[in-house]
Amino acid sequence: MERLYTVDGEGLKRELLDLRGKINGRPITFLCIGTDRSTGDALGPLVGTALSNAGYERVIGTLASPCDANTLPAWMTELAAVPAGAEAVVAIDAALGRPESVGRFQVTHVPMLPGASMGRNLPPVGDYGIAGIVNGNGIKSYAILQNTSLHRVMTMADTIVHAITAAFPR
């Protein structure tokens, strides 16, 4: 089992540079999970929009076309049609976590479980994952995500985009 720990923006960049070696030149699809209907859950679509605007071609999940719990199964079917190992899928999602981890990131080298902090039972996605811890976990996860600082989410999205563009230049 993979040991999870959080990193700041510079740590995220280092983790993604390390990940670049594991991906070994394969094409990358960025699977940016979330919705524009919840401030805290907009992290993925904000990242996806910025990556698309920067010219990245294989981006799923933007503000205009979110990859959320309703559309994720269709995207998973499309991704499953790609031969195993032909591309790397990096999933990006918001998460709730410990108060001391808010504003930090987790990078996984295994599929991630979208919606886990919301109690959702969605299938594992991606080959690798970037989780941005946008707020602390609590009893009412939905309300916590709804009341998450937009400034924090936008700043974290910007940090993720800068780390991706540094590690995986177009």
Coordinates of N, CA and C in Angstrom, one line a residue:
M1 N 0.8 -1.2 0.0 CA 0.0 0.0 0.0 C 0.9 1.2 0.0
E2 N 0.5 2.2 -0.8 CA 1.2 3.5 -0.9 C 1.1 4.3 0.3
R3 N 2.2 4.9 0.8 CA 2.2 5.8 1.9 C 1.7 7.2 1.4
L4 N 0.7 7.8 2.0 CA 0.2 9.1 1.6 C 0.8 10.2 2.5
Y5 N 1.2 11.2 1.9 CA 1.7 12.4 2.6 C 1.4 13.6 1.8
T6 N 1.4 14.8 2.4 CA 1.0 16.0 1.7 C 2.3 16.8 1.4
V7 N 2.2 17.6 0.3 CA 3.3 18.4 -0.1 C 2.8 19.8 -0.4
D8 N 3.7 20.8 -0.3 CA 3.3 22.2 -0.7 C 3.5 22.3 -2.3
G9 N 3.4 23.5 -2.8 CA 3.5 23.7 -4.2 C 4.9 23.2 -4.8
E10 N 6.0 23.6 -4.1 CA 7.3 23.1 -4.6 C 7.4 21.6 -4.5
G11 N 6.9 21.0 -3.4 CA 6.9 19.6 -3.3 C 6.1 18.9 -4.4
L12 N 5.0 19.6 -4.8 CA 4.2 19.0 -5.9 C 5.0 19.0 -7.2
K13 N 5.7 20.1 -7.4 CA 6.5 20.2 -8.7 C 7.5 19.0 -8.7
R14 N 8.2 18.8 -7.5 CA 9.2 17.7 -7.4 C 8.5 16.4 -7.6
E15 N 7.4 16.2 -7.0 CA 6.7 14.9 -7.2 C 6.3 14.6 -8.7
L16 N 5.9 15.7 -9.4 CA 5.5 15.5 -10.8 C 6.7 15.3 -11.7
L17 N 7.8 16.0 -11.3 CA 9.1 15.7 -12.1 C 9.5 14.2 -11.9
D18 N 9.3 13.7 -10.7 CA 9.6 12.3 -10.5 C 8.6 11.4 -11.2
L19 N 7.4 11.8 -11.3 CA 6.3 11.1 -12.0 C 6.6 11.0 -13.5
R20 N 7.2 12.1 -14.0 CA 7.6 12.2 -15.4 C 8.4 11.0 -15.8
G21 N 9.4 10.6 -15.0 CA 10.2 9.5 -15.3 C 9.5 8.2 -15.3
K22 N 8.4 8.0 -14.5 CA 7.6 6.8 -14.5 C 6.7 6.8 -15.7
I23 N 6.3 7.9 -16.2 CA 5.4 8.0 -17.4 C 6.2 7.7 -18.6
N24 N 7.5 8.0 -18.6 CA 8.4 7.6 -19.7 C 8.0 8.0 -21.1
G25 N 7.5 9.2 -21.3 CA 7.2 9.7 -22.6 C 5.9 9.3 -23.2
R26 N 5.1 8.5 -22.4 CA 3.8 8.1 -22.9 C 2.9 9.4 -23.0
P27 N 1.9 9.4 -23.9 CA 0.9 10.5 -23.9 C 0.2 10.6 -22.6
I28 N -0.2 11.7 -22.2 CA -0.9 11.9 -20.9 C -2.3 12.5 -21.1
T29 N -3.2 11.9 -20.4 CA -4.6 12.5 -20.3 C -4.7 13.0 -18.9
F30 N -5.1 14.2 -18.8 CA -5.4 14.8 -17.5 C -6.9 14.7 -17.3
L31 N -7.3 14.0 -16.3 CA -8.7 13.7 -15.9 C -9.0 14.6 -14.7
C32 N -9.7 15.8 -15.0 CA -9.9 16.8 -14.0 C -11.3 16.7 -13.5
I33 N -11.4 16.1 -12.3 CA -12.7 15.7 -11.8 C -13.3 16.9 -10.9
G34 N -14.6 17.1 -11.0 CA -15.3 18.0 -10.1 C -16.4 18.7 -10.9
T35 N -16.9 19.8 -10.3 CA -18.1 20.5 -10.8 C -17.9 22.0 -10.6
D36 N -18.5 22.8 -11.5 CA -18.5 24.2 -11.3 C -19.6 24.7 -10.4
R37 N -20.4 23.7 -9.9 CA -21.6 24.1 -9.0 C -21.2 24.1 -7.5
S38 N -20.0 23.8 -7.2 CA -19.6 23.8 -5.8 C -18.2 24.4 -5.7
T39 N -18.0 25.4 -4.9 CA -16.8 26.1 -4.9 C -15.6 25.2 -4.6
G40 N -15.7 24.4 -3.6 CA -14.6 23.5 -3.2 C -14.3 22.4 -4.2
D41 N -15.4 22.0 -4.9 CA -15.2 20.9 -5.9 C -14.9 21.4 -7.3
A42 N -14.6 22.7 -7.4 CA -14.3 23.3 -8.7 C -12.8 23.2 -9.1
L43 N -12.0 22.6 -8.2 CA -10.6 22.5 -8.4 C -10.2 21.8 -9.7
G44 N -10.8 20.7 -9.9 CA -10.5 19.9 -11.1 C -10.9 20.7 -12.4
P45 N -12.1 21.2 -12.5 CA -12.5 21.9 -13.7 C -11.6 23.2 -13.9
L46 N -11.2 23.9 -12.8 CA -10.4 25.0 -13.0 C -9.0 24.6 -13.6
V47 N -8.5 23.5 -13.1 CA -7.2 23.0 -13.6 C -7.4 22.6 -15.1
G48 N -8.4 21.9 -15.4 CA -8.7 21.4 -16.7 C -8.8 22.6 -17.7
T49 N -9.5 23.6 -17.3 CA -9.7 24.8 -18.1 C -8.4 25.5 -18.4
A50 N -7.6 25.7 -17.4 CA -6.3 26.3 -17.6 C -5.4 25.5 -18.5
L51 N -5.4 24.1 -18.3 CA -4.5 23.3 -19.1 C -5.0 23.3 -20.6
S52 N -6.3 23.3 -20.8 CA -6.8 23.4 -22.2 C -6.4 24.8 -22.8
N53 N -6.6 25.8 -22.0 CA -6.2 27.2 -22.5 C -4.7 27.3 -22.8
A54 N -3.9 26.5 -22.1 CA -2.5 26.5 -22.3 C -2.1 25.6 -23.5
G55 N -3.0 24.9 -24.1 CA -2.7 24.1 -25.3 C -2.6 22.6 -25.1
Y56 N -2.8 22.1 -23.9 CA -2.8 20.7 -23.6 C -4.0 20.1 -24.4
E57 N -3.7 19.1 -25.1 CA -4.8 18.5 -26.0 C -5.7 17.5 -25.3
R58 N -5.1 16.7 -24.5 CA -5.9 15.6 -23.9 C -6.3 15.9 -22.4
V59 N -7.4 16.7 -22.3 CA -7.9 17.2 -21.0 C -9.3 16.8 -20.9
I60 N -9.7 16.1 -19.9 CA -11.1 15.8 -19.7 C -11.5 16.5 -18.4
G61 N -12.6 17.3 -18.5 CA -13.1 18.0 -17.3 C -12.6 19.5 -17.3
T62 N -13.5 20.4 -17.7 CA -13.3 21.8 -17.7 C -14.5 22.5 -17.1
L63 N -14.4 23.8 -16.9 CA -15.6 24.5 -16.4 C -16.7 24.4 -17.4
A64 N -16.5 24.4 -18.7 CA -17.5 24.3 -19.7 C -18.1 22.9 -19.8
S65 N -17.3 21.9 -19.5 CA -17.7 20.5 -19.7 C -17.1 19.7 -18.5
P66 N -17.7 19.8 -17.3 CA -17.1 19.2 -16.2 C -17.2 17.6 -16.2
C67 N -16.2 17.0 -15.6 CA -16.2 15.6 -15.4 C -16.6 15.3 -13.9
D68 N -17.9 15.1 -13.7 CA -18.4 15.0 -12.3 C -19.0 13.5 -12.2
A69 N -19.6 13.3 -11.0 CA -20.2 12.0 -10.7 C -21.1 11.5 -11.8
N70 N -21.8 12.4 -12.5 CA -22.8 12.0 -13.5 C -22.1 11.6 -14.8
T71 N -21.0 12.3 -15.2 CA -20.4 12.1 -16.5 C -19.1 11.2 -16.4
L72 N -18.6 11.0 -15.2 CA -17.4 10.1 -15.0 C -17.6 8.7 -15.6
P73 N -18.7 8.0 -15.4 CA -18.8 6.7 -16.0 C -18.6 6.7 -17.6
A74 N -19.1 7.6 -18.3 CA -19.0 7.7 -19.7 C -17.5 7.9 -20.1
W75 N -16.8 8.8 -19.3 CA -15.4 9.1 -19.6 C -14.6 7.8 -19.3
M76 N -15.0 7.1 -18.2 CA -14.2 5.9 -17.9 C -14.3 4.8 -19.0
T77 N -15.5 4.8 -19.6 CA -15.7 3.8 -20.7 C -14.8 4.2 -21.9
E78 N -14.7 5.5 -22.2 CA -13.9 6.0 -23.3 C -12.4 5.7 -23.0
L79 N -12.0 5.9 -21.7 CA -10.6 5.7 -21.4 C -10.3 4.2 -21.4
A80 N -11.2 3.4 -21.1 CA -11.0 1.9 -21.0 C -10.8 1.4 -22.4
A81 N -11.2 2.1 -23.5 CA -11.0 1.7 -24.9 C -9.6 1.9 -25.3
V82 N -8.8 2.6 -24.6 CA -7.4 2.9 -24.9 C -6.6 1.6 -24.5
P83 N -5.7 1.1 -25.3 CA -5.0 -0.1 -24.9 C -4.2 0.2 -23.6
A84 N -4.1 -0.8 -22.7 CA -3.4 -0.7 -21.5 C -2.0 -0.3 -21.7
G85 N -1.5 0.7 -21.0 CA -0.1 1.2 -21.1 C 0.2 2.1 -22.2
A86 N -0.8 2.4 -23.1 CA -0.6 3.3 -24.2 C -0.5 4.7 -23.8
E87 N -1.2 5.1 -22.8 CA -1.1 6.4 -22.3 C -1.2 6.4 -20.7
A88 N -0.8 7.5 -20.1 CA -0.9 7.7 -18.7 C -2.1 8.6 -18.4
V89 N -2.9 8.2 -17.4 CA -4.0 9.1 -17.0 C -3.7 9.6 -15.6
V90 N -3.6 10.9 -15.6 CA -3.4 11.6 -14.3 C -4.7 12.2 -13.8
A91 N -5.3 11.7 -12.8 CA -6.6 12.2 -12.2 C -6.3 13.4 -11.3
I92 N -7.1 14.4 -11.3 CA -6.9 15.6 -10.5 C -8.3 15.8 -9.8
D93 N -8.3 15.9 -8.5 CA -9.6 16.1 -7.8 C -9.3 16.9 -6.5
A94 N -10.4 17.5 -6.0 CA -10.4 18.2 -4.7 C -10.6 17.1 -3.7
A95 N -10.1 17.4 -2.5 CA -10.3 16.5 -1.4 C -10.5 17.3 -0.1
L96 N -11.1 16.7 0.9 CA -11.2 17.2 2.2 C -10.2 16.4 3.1
G97 N -9.6 17.0 4.0 CA -8.6 16.3 4.8 C -8.4 16.9 6.2
R98 N -7.3 16.6 6.8 CA -7.0 17.2 8.1 C -6.8 18.7 8.0
P99 N -7.2 19.4 9.1 CA -7.0 20.9 9.1 C -5.6 21.3 8.7
E100 N -4.6 20.6 9.3 CA -3.2 21.0 9.0 C -2.8 20.7 7.6
S101 N -3.5 20.0 6.8 CA -3.2 19.7 5.4 C -3.9 20.6 4.4
V102 N -4.8 21.4 4.9 CA -5.5 22.3 3.9 C -4.6 23.2 3.2
G103 N -4.8 23.2 1.9 CA -3.9 24.0 1.0 C -2.7 23.2 0.5
R104 N -2.6 22.0 0.8 CA -1.5 21.1 0.4 C -2.0 20.1 -0.6
F105 N -1.1 19.2 -1.1 CA -1.4 18.3 -2.2 C -0.9 16.9 -1.8
Q106 N -1.6 15.9 -2.4 CA -1.2 14.5 -2.3 C -1.0 14.0 -3.8
V107 N 0.1 13.4 -4.0 CA 0.3 12.8 -5.3 C 0.4 11.3 -5.1
T108 N -0.5 10.5 -5.9 CA -0.5 9.1 -5.8 C 0.0 8.5 -7.0
H109 N 0.6 7.3 -6.9 CA 1.1 6.5 -8.0 C 0.2 5.3 -8.3
V110 N -1.0 5.5 -7.8 CA -2.0 4.4 -8.0 C -3.3 5.2 -8.3
P111 N -4.3 4.5 -8.9 CA -5.6 5.1 -9.1 C -6.2 5.8 -7.9
M112 N -6.9 6.9 -8.1 CA -7.5 7.6 -7.0 C -9.0 7.3 -6.9
L113 N -9.6 7.6 -5.7 CA -11.0 7.3 -5.5 C -11.7 8.7 -5.5
P114 N -12.3 9.1 -6.6 CA -13.0 10.4 -6.5 C -14.2 10.3 -5.6
G115 N -14.4 11.4 -5.0 CA -15.6 11.5 -4.1 C -15.5 10.8 -2.8
A116 N -14.3 10.2 -2.5 CA -14.2 9.4 -1.2 C -14.5 10.3 0.0
S117 N -14.0 11.5 0.0 CA -14.2 12.4 1.2 C -15.7 12.8 1.3
M118 N -16.5 12.6 0.3 CA -17.9 12.9 0.3 C -18.7 11.6 0.6
G119 N -18.1 10.5 0.8 CA -18.8 9.2 1.0 C -19.3 8.6 -0.2
R120 N -18.9 9.1 -1.4 CA -19.3 8.5 -2.7 C -18.6 7.2 -3.0
N121 N -19.3 6.3 -3.6 CA -18.7 5.1 -4.0 C -18.5 5.0 -5.5
L122 N -17.5 5.7 -6.0 CA -17.1 5.8 -7.4 C -15.9 4.9 -7.7
P123 N -15.8 4.4 -8.9 CA -14.7 3.5 -9.2 C -13.4 4.3 -9.2
P124 N -12.3 3.5 -8.9 CA -10.9 4.2 -9.0 C -10.7 4.7 -10.4
V125 N -10.0 5.8 -10.5 CA -9.7 6.4 -11.8 C -8.2 6.8 -11.9
G126 N -7.7 6.7 -13.1 CA -6.4 7.2 -13.4 C -5.3 6.2 -13.1
D127 N -4.1 6.5 -13.6 CA -3.0 5.7 -13.2 C -2.2 6.3 -12.1
Y128 N -2.4 7.7 -12.0 CA -1.8 8.5 -11.0 C -2.8 9.5 -10.6
G129 N -2.6 10.2 -9.4 CA -3.5 11.2 -9.0 C -2.9 12.3 -8.3
I130 N -3.6 13.5 -8.4 CA -3.2 14.7 -7.7 C -4.5 15.1 -6.9
A131 N -4.4 15.1 -5.6 CA -5.5 15.6 -4.8 C -5.1 16.9 -4.1
G132 N -6.0 17.9 -4.3 CA -5.8 19.1 -3.6 C -6.7 19.2 -2.4
I133 N -6.1 19.4 -1.2 CA -6.9 19.4 0.0 C -7.4 20.8 0.2
V134 N -8.7 21.0 -0.2 CA -9.2 22.4 -0.3 C -9.8 22.8 1.1
N135 N -10.1 21.9 2.0 CA -10.7 22.2 3.2 C -10.6 21.0 4.2
G136 N -10.9 21.3 5.5 CA -10.9 20.2 6.5 C -12.1 19.3 6.3
N137 N -12.0 18.1 6.7 CA -13.1 17.1 6.7 C -14.0 17.3 7.9
G138 N -15.2 17.0 7.7 CA -16.2 17.1 8.8 C -17.4 16.3 8.6
I139 N -18.4 16.5 9.4 CA -19.6 15.7 9.4 C -20.4 16.0 8.1
K140 N -20.5 17.3 7.8 CA -21.3 17.7 6.6 C -20.4 18.1 5.4
S141 N -19.8 17.1 4.8 CA -18.8 17.3 3.7 C -19.4 18.1 2.6
Y142 N -20.6 17.9 2.2 CA -21.2 18.7 1.1 C -21.2 20.2 1.5
A143 N -21.7 20.5 2.7 CA -21.7 21.9 3.1 C -20.3 22.5 3.2
I144 N -19.3 21.7 3.7 CA -18.0 22.2 3.7 C -17.4 22.5 2.4
L145 N -17.7 21.7 1.4 CA -17.2 22.0 0.0 C -17.9 23.2 -0.5
Q146 N -19.2 23.4 -0.3 CA -20.0 24.5 -0.7 C -19.4 25.8 -0.1
N147 N -18.9 25.8 1.1 CA -18.4 27.0 1.8 C -16.9 27.1 1.8
T148 N -16.2 26.4 0.9 CA -14.8 26.5 0.8 C -14.4 27.8 0.1
S149 N -13.3 28.4 0.5 CA -12.9 29.7 -0.1 C -12.5 29.5 -1.6
L150 N -13.2 30.3 -2.4 CA -12.9 30.3 -3.8 C -11.4 30.8 -4.1
H151 N -11.0 31.7 -3.3 CA -9.6 32.2 -3.5 C -8.6 31.0 -3.2
R152 N -8.8 30.2 -2.2 CA -8.0 29.1 -1.9 C -8.0 28.1 -3.1
V153 N -9.2 27.8 -3.6 CA -9.3 26.8 -4.7 C -8.6 27.3 -5.9
M154 N -8.8 28.6 -6.2 CA -8.2 29.1 -7.5 C -6.7 29.2 -7.3
T155 N -6.2 29.5 -6.1 CA -4.7 29.5 -5.9 C -4.1 28.1 -6.0
M156 N -4.9 27.1 -5.5 CA -4.4 25.8 -5.5 C -4.4 25.3 -7.0
A157 N -5.5 25.6 -7.7 CA -5.5 25.2 -9.1 C -4.4 25.8 -9.9
D158 N -4.0 27.1 -9.6 CA -2.9 27.7 -10.3 C -1.6 27.0 -10.0
T159 N -1.4 26.6 -8.7 CA -0.2 25.9 -8.3 C -0.1 24.5 -9.0
I160 N -1.2 23.8 -9.2 CA -1.2 22.5 -9.9 C -0.9 22.8 -11.3
V161 N -1.5 23.8 -12.0 CA -1.2 24.0 -13.4 C 0.3 24.4 -13.6
H162 N 0.9 25.2 -12.7 CA 2.3 25.6 -12.8 C 3.2 24.3 -12.6
A163 N 2.8 23.4 -11.7 CA 3.6 22.2 -11.5 C 3.5 21.3 -12.7
I164 N 2.3 21.2 -13.3 CA 2.1 20.3 -14.5 C 2.9 20.9 -15.6
T165 N 2.8 22.2 -15.9 CA 3.5 22.8 -17.0 C 5.0 22.7 -16.9
A166 N 5.5 22.7 -15.6 CA 7.0 22.6 -15.4 C 7.4 21.1 -15.6
A167 N 6.6 20.2 -15.2 CA 7.0 18.8 -15.3 C 6.7 18.2 -16.7
F168 N 5.6 18.6 -17.3 CA 5.2 18.1 -18.5 C 4.9 19.2 -19.6
P169 N 6.0 19.8 -20.0 CA 5.8 20.9 -21.0 C 5.2 20.4 -22.2
R170 N 4.3 21.3 -22.8 CA 3.7 20.9 -24.1 C 4.7 20.7 -25.2

